[in-house]
Coordinates of C-alpha atoms (C1' of nucleotides) in Angstrom, one line a residue:
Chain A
X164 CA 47.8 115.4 18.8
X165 CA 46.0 116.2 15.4
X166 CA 45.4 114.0 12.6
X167 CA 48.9 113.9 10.7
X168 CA 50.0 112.1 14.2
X169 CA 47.2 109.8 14.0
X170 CA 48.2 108.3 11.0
X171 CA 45.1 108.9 9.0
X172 CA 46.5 108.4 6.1
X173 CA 48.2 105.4 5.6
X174 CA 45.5 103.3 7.5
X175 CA 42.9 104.7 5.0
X176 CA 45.4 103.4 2.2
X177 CA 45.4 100.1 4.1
X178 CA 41.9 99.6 4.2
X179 CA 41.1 100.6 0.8
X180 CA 43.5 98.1 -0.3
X181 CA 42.2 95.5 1.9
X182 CA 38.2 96.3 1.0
X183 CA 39.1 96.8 -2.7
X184 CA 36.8 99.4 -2.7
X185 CA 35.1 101.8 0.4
X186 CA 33.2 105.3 1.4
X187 CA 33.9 107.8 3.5
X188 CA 31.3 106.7 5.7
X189 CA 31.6 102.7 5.8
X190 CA 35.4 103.4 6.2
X191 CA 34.7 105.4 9.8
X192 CA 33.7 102.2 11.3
X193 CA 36.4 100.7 10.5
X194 CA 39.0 103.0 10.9
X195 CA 39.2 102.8 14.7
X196 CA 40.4 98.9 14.7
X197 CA 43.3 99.8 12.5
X198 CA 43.7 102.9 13.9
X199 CA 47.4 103.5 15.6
X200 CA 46.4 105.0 18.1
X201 CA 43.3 104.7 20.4
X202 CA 42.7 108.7 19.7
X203 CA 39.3 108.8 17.6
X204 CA 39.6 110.1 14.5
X205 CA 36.7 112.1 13.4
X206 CA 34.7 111.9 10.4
X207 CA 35.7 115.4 9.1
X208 CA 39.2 114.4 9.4
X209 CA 38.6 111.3 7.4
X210 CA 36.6 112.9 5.0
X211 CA 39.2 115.7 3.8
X212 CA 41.8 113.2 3.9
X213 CA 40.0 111.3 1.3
X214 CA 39.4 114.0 -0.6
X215 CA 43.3 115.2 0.1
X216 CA 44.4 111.8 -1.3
X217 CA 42.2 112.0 -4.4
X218 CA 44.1 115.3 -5.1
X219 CA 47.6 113.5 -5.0
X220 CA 46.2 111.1 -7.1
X221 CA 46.4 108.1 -4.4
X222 CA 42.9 107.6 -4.8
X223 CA 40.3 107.8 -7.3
X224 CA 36.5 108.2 -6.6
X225 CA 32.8 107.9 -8.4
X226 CA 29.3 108.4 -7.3
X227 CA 27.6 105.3 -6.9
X228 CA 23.9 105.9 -6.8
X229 CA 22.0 103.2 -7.5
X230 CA 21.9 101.6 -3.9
X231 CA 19.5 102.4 -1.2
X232 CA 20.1 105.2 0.6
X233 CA 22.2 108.7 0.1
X234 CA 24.8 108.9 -2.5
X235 CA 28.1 107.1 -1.8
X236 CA 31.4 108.7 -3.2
X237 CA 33.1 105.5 -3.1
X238 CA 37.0 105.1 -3.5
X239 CA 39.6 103.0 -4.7
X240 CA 43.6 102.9 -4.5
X241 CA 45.2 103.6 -7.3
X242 CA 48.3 102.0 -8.4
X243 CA 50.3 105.2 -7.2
X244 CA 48.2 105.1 -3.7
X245 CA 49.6 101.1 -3.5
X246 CA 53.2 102.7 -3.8
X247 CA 52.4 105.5 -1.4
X248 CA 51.7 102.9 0.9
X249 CA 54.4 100.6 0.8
X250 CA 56.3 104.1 1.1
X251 CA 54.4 104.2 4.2
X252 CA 55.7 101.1 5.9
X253 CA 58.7 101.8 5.3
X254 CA 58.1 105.5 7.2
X255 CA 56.7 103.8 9.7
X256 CA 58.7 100.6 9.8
X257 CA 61.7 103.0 11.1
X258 CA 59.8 104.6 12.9
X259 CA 58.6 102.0 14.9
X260 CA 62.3 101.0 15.2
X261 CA 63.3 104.1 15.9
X262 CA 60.9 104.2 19.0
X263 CA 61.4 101.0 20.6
X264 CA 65.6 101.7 20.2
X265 CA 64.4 105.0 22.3
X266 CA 62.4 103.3 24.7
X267 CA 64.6 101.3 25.7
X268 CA 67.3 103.6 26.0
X269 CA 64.8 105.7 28.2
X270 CA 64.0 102.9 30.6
X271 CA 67.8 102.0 30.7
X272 CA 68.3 105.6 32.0
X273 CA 65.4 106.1 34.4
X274 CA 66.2 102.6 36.1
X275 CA 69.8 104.1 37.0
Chain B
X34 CA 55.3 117.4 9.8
X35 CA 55.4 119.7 12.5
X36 CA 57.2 119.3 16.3
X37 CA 54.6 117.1 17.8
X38 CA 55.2 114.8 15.4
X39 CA 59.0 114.9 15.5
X40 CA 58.7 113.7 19.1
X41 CA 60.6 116.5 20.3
X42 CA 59.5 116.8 23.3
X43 CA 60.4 113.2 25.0
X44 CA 63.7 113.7 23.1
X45 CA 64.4 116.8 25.2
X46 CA 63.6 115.2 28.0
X47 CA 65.4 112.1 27.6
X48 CA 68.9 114.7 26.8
X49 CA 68.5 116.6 29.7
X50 CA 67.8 113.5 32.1
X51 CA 71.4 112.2 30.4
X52 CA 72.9 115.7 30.6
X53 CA 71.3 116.2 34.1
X54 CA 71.4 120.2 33.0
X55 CA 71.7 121.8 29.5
X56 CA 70.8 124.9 27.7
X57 CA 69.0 125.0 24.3
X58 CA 71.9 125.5 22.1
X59 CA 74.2 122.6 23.7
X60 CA 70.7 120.5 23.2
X61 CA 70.3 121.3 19.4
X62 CA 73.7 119.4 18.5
X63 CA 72.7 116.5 20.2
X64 CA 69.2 116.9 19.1
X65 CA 69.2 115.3 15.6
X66 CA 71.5 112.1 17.1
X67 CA 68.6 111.0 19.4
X68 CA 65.6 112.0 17.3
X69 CA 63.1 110.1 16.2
X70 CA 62.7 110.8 12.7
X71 CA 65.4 112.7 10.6
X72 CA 63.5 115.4 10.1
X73 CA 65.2 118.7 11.0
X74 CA 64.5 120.0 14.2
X75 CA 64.8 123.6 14.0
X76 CA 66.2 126.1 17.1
X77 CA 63.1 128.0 17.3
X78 CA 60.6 124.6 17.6
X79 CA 63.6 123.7 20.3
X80 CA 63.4 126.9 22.1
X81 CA 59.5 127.1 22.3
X82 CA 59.4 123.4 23.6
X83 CA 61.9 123.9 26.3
X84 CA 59.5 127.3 27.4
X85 CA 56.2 125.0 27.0
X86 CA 58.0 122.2 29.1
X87 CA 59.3 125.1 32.2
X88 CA 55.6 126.4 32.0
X89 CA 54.3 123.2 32.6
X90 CA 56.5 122.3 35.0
X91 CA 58.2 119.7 33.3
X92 CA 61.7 121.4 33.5
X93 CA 63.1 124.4 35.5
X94 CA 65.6 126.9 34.4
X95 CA 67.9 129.5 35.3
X96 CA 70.7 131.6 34.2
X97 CA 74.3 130.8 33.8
X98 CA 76.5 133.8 33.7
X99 CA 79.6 132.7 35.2
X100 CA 80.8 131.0 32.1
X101 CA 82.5 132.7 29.4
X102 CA 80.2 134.0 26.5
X103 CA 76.2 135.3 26.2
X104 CA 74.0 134.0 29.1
X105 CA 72.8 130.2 29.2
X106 CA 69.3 129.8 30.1
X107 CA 70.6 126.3 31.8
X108 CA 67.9 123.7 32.3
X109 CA 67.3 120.4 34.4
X110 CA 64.5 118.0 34.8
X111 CA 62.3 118.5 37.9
X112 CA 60.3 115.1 39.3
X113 CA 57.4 116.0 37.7
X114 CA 59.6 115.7 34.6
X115 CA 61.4 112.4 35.0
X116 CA 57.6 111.0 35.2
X117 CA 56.3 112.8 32.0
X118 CA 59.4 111.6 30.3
X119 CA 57.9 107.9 32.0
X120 CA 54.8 108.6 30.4
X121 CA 56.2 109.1 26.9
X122 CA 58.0 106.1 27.1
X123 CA 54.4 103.9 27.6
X124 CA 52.9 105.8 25.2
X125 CA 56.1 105.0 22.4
X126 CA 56.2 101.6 23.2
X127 CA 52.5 101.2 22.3
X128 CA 52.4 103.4 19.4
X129 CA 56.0 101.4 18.5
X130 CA 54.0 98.2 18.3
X131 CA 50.4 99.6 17.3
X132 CA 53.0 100.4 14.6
X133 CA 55.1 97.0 13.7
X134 CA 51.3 95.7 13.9
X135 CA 50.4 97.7 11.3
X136 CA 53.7 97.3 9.2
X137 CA 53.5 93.6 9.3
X138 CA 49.9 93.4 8.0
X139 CA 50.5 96.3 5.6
X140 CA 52.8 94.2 4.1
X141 CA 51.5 90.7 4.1
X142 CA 48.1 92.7 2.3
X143 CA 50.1 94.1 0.0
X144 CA 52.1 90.8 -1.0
X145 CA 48.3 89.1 -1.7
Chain C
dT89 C1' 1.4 109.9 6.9
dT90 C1' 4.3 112.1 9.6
dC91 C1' 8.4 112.5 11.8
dC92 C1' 12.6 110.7 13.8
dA93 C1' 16.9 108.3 13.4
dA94 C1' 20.4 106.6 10.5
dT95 C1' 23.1 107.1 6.5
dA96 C1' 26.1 110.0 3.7
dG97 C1' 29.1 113.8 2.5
dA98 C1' 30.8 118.0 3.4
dT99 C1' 32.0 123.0 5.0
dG100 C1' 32.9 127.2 8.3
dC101 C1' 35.4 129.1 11.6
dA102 C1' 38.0 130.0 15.8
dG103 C1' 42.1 128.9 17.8
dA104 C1' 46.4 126.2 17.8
dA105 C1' 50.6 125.0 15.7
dA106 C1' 54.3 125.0 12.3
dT107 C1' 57.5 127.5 9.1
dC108 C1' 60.6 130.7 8.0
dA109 C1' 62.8 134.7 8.5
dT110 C1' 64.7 137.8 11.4
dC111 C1' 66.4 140.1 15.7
dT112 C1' 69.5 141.1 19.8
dA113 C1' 73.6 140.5 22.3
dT114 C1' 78.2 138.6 23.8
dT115 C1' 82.5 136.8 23.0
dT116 C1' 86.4 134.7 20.3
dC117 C1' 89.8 134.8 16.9
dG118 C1' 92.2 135.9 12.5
Chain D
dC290 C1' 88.6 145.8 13.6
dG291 C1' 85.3 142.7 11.8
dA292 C1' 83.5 138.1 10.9
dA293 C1' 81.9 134.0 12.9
dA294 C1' 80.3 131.5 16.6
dT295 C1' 77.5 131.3 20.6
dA296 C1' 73.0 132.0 22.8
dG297 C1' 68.2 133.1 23.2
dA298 C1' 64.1 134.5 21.3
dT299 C1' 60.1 136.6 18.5
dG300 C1' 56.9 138.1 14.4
dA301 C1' 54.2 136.9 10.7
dT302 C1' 52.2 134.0 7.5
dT303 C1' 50.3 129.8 6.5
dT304 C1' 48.5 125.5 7.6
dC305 C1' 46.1 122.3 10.5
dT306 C1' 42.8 120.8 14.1
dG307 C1' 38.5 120.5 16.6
dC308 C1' 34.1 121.3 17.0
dA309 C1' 29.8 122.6 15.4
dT310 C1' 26.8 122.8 11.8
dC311 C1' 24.6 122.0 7.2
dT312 C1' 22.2 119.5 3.3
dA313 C1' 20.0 115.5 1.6
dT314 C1' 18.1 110.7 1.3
dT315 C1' 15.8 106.8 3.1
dG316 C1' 13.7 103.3 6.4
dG317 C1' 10.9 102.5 10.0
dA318 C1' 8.3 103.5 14.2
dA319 C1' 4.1 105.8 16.0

DNA sequence: TTCCAATAGATGCAGAAATCATCTATTTCG
DNA sequence: CGAAATAGATGATTTCTGCATCTATTGGAA
């Protein structure tokens, strides 16, 4: 299970939205909570999707340098990112949907 | 989006526990009613799945040649089978919710 | 002051998987 | 006869994943 099944992106979009604004590296601690499924997602994963999303123009990022510490390349949604997202729950809303209608059907035909 | 993420495999399973034996090309027409997304699932992801899932031992097979036509590599589930196909079902129901979860705070963030 | 751990971002590469086209063969039907 | 439907499958290219590895900055322990 790689990281399009993960669902890397669309929790990434959610917790930009909800932070306001994020790195790469503060958003890995976070990323597991929100996380869909208890699979870790590693750092280069999250990482190149950043940088994938920047390159759709669903984020948009700047060095920030004057805190302690190594650069930060720190991110923000932009207002086609907030669309992508609500795209998003709607993939996922059917989805889900879609699933528990299967589920159900499964059980219903292993109980008989 | 590739096959893993199209959920074919539980789908395939599912069918052929309905069906209680099938061969690939009677499984692609019903394929795309009990799939999870409506992405296309093509004959060739169906064919390799159905060899992946006999060399696991999810599904046996054997040839039908008594019926009228080319040869039907005719499949059922074996035990081992009916319980992966269990398996699938615990893992949609929680990635089913993990997902609602996510839907429902997606969009309550979003309305803010 | 020296050196390790933590922070921060990123890439290289082998192997796995997906995509798309293409191939073979059998049978039915106009 | 020849086209279309049935049936199973593979080859090749591209893309993605997983894991290891790399650079650099800073704080703090020894």
């Amino acid at each position: 299970m790689g990281n399009v099944y993960r669902f890397v992106e669309p929790v990434v979009l959610l917790l930009l939205k909800k932070k306001g604004r994020s790195y790469g590296y503060d958003l890995s601690s976070d990323l597991q909570d929100f996380a869909l499924t208890d699979a870790e997602i590693e750092r280069a994963a999250l990482y190149r999707t950043l940088r994938q999303l920047e390159g759709n123009g669903n984020v948009r990022s700047e060095w920030e340098t004057d805190k302690a510490g190594p650069a930060r390349r720190v991110y923000r949604l932009t207002a086609k990112g907030e669309r992508h997202l609500e795209e998003w729950a709607t993939v996922l809303d059917n989805l889900s949907k879609s699933m528990a209608r299967f589920v159900k059907d499964t059980r219903a035909t292993l109980r008989k």
